[in-house]
Amino acid sequence: MAEITLNFPDGAQKSYEAGIKPIEVASSIAKSLAKRSVSAKLNGHYVGMNDPLTEGGDFQLITTADEESLDILRHSTSHLLAQAMRRLPKFAHAHFGVGPFIENGFYYDTDNGAGNQVSVEDFPEIEAMMKKIVKEDLPILSHEISRAEALETFKDDPYKVELINDLPEDEPISVAVQGEHIELDRGGLVPSTGWIKHFKLVSVAGSYWRGQSDNAVLQRVYGTAFWNAEDLEADLQRRAEAKERDHRNIGRDLDLFFTSQKVGSGLPVWLPNGATIRRQVERYIVDKELANDYLHVYTPVLSNLNLYKTSGHWDHYREDMFPPMDMGDGEFLELRPMNCPSHISVYQHKPRSYRDLPLRIAELGMMHRYEKSGALTGLSRVREMTLNDGHTFVAPDQLEEEFKSILKMTMAVYEDFNITDYRFRLSYRDPENTAKYFDDDEMWEKSQAQLKRAMDDMGLDYFEAPGEAAFYGPKLDIQTKTALGGEETLSTIQLDFLLPERFDLTYVGEDGQDNHRPVMLHRGIVGTMERFTAYLIEMYKGAFPTWLAPLQVQIIPVNNGAHGAYANKIKQELQEAGLRANVETKEAKMGYLIREAQTKKVPYTLVLGDDEQDNQTVTVRRYGQQETEKMSADAFRDLVLKDVANYSRVAE
């Protein structure tokens, strides 16, 4: 019998008879290792624990202690899902697309024909069948088959046939078999179905086949799996919390915004409540910028296409831009994807001197991005957005100080919004793949060093991320946690030496020469109004601090006839003080009206009856509290004004 030699990660080498299985290799080392080994890799490719090894090479056993083992478990659970569905009469003739593991679990794209699709009501039955198959402990085996065999095996599933036909002629086709179920698969599966014990189906959503909007809409069944029950339960609790925080659900419940196919995908409509929140954010950030010497401008939402050809966006960003509009006279207009060329035009409007620098230009600038339909999500991923954008033009020796100034302002803004869970990422170009970046090694080395030095001078912790830079320069990204526990960029400060070159920006220096080149800093402090509002909705769970709340005070007269006039008097006084108040006119039980105000998460509820009217007082109930407090109307007004002025921070 021929022998093969396996090279282990610790440098050891061992020879075995050809045909030995990874499970047997593991057992030869230690029985406990075999019990923990999920899968194996030979020369970088997955090998099933039950599959014979016919050649030697670099060999690695993957155990439940390895991070990638969770991906293997979830990949295997997607196969288990498909097998269970096929065993149920309702889904016996279902077609299946792809079923990969993802960051938080797995999914499988399914097509069960019109009128008979999967719903969450089907999950208990499907999960019961999955558990039955787990008890059967079916071995999972992998092997290669010919293209003809593959087409014959999957002839009744058009999606699998399409995948097979799209494979290169010389590419091997491998399948995984567990009992009667066969899957197209490239490896990375547990040894048997008995390993899959802790799983849950969590949701179902529509998805275009292969992400193409002109393809069929399939049902994407999502699930997750863990190695133990405790981790699964903790994940399900996190998901429940995330669902409660989902800005789309809260936006619907609190009448903040809506999206509609009639209006257009990715084009949210801001309702009065949502518009109030947005307006408060806009007023706040504009005032903050004006106080920091920014000059606010308005620039067109359309620009000549040549502007974006000069900037490089047309070359580097074209797939995310809408098609140009032919004006019929040789001019092409483009919905702007970025505001920076517009602000450059402001800089170029007249000659600039070193005395003008730093020149800080800001705008709430509307932009348009050609996002795919499948990527659109509420307010967080849209096709039309308004960016809190700013560009500073500085002399080279002003760069570090201006960077620090922007960062200090950003952190002050975060304090006012009570954003505390964030970290700093220095985003550099990828030194192994420089082709997609502006070609100037000296510029990159110098600017990346300047960013790092500025962060060190401020004593701030950060992590470095090669490959995350913009094509024109390095940047600082401020990463925040999402409701699902993921991470996204909320704010950014970008250095740019390229666009001043491309647009031939100059200023007159102290030497009187007009050939000095400024450096440009791009910054978005609160990002787009859409994404930032979505972030706030989820962070506050819809219970906005008083200064942001759409309605700050709900006034409930005990009897509209007897106390309505007093209620309206209080409302008028609050409104004259700049507060947002409303008088409840519905005739209903007091308990119901108070609960309704709590459900709408109004910061303050006032109840006004005979005693309050006679003594010119109000009975106050804060959101989330059972206790009430009686005070004069003037004292209440001052209380709320102080709350607003302090950005609703908790008094220390």
Coordinates of N, CA, C and O in Angstrom, one line a residue, residues 177 246 271 311 317 320 353 393-395 415 455 467 472 531 534 542 546 569:
V177 N -22.5 14.6 0.5 CA -23.6 13.7 0.6 C -23.9 13.4 2.1 O -23.0 13.0 2.8
D246 N -34.4 48.2 15.7 CA -34.4 48.4 14.3 C -35.0 49.7 13.9 O -36.2 49.9 14.2
L271 N -41.5 62.0 7.4 CA -42.8 62.5 7.9 C -42.5 63.6 8.9 O -41.3 63.8 9.3
S311 N -12.0 65.2 -11.3 CA -11.8 64.7 -9.9 C -11.4 63.3 -9.8 O -10.7 62.9 -8.9
Y317 N -15.3 55.7 -9.5 CA -16.6 55.5 -8.8 C -17.8 55.4 -9.7 O -18.9 55.5 -9.3
D320 N -21.1 53.5 -9.1 CA -22.0 54.0 -8.0 C -22.6 55.3 -8.4 O -23.3 55.9 -7.5
S353 N -5.2 83.7 -1.0 CA -3.9 84.0 -0.3 C -3.7 83.1 0.9 O -4.6 82.5 1.4
F393 N -9.2 73.8 3.2 CA -8.0 74.0 2.4 C -7.0 74.6 3.2 O -7.2 75.7 3.8
V394 N -5.8 74.0 3.4 CA -4.8 74.4 4.3 C -3.4 74.5 3.6 O -3.2 73.8 2.6
A395 N -2.6 75.3 4.1 CA -1.1 75.2 3.7 C -0.6 74.0 4.3 O -1.0 73.5 5.4
E415 N -20.1 63.9 22.2 CA -20.5 64.1 23.6 C -21.9 64.7 23.7 O -22.7 64.2 24.6
M455 N -2.5 61.8 15.9 CA -3.2 60.9 16.9 C -2.3 60.7 18.1 O -2.9 60.7 19.2
G467 N -5.3 49.3 3.4 CA -6.3 48.9 2.4 C -7.6 49.6 2.5 O -8.5 49.5 1.6
Y472 N -7.4 58.8 -3.0 CA -6.6 60.0 -3.1 C -5.9 60.3 -1.8 O -5.1 61.3 -1.7
R531 N -28.3 58.3 7.4 CA -27.7 57.2 8.2 C -27.5 57.7 9.7 O -27.7 56.8 10.6
A534 N -30.8 57.2 11.4 CA -31.0 55.8 11.6 C -30.2 55.3 12.8 O -30.7 54.6 13.7
G542 N -35.6 54.9 20.0 CA -36.8 55.7 19.8 C -37.1 56.7 20.9 O -38.0 57.6 20.7
T546 N -34.7 65.0 25.2 CA -35.7 66.1 25.0 C -35.3 67.0 23.8 O -36.2 67.5 23.1
K569 N -53.3 77.3 26.9 CA -52.5 78.4 27.4 C -51.1 77.9 27.7 O -50.1 78.6 27.4

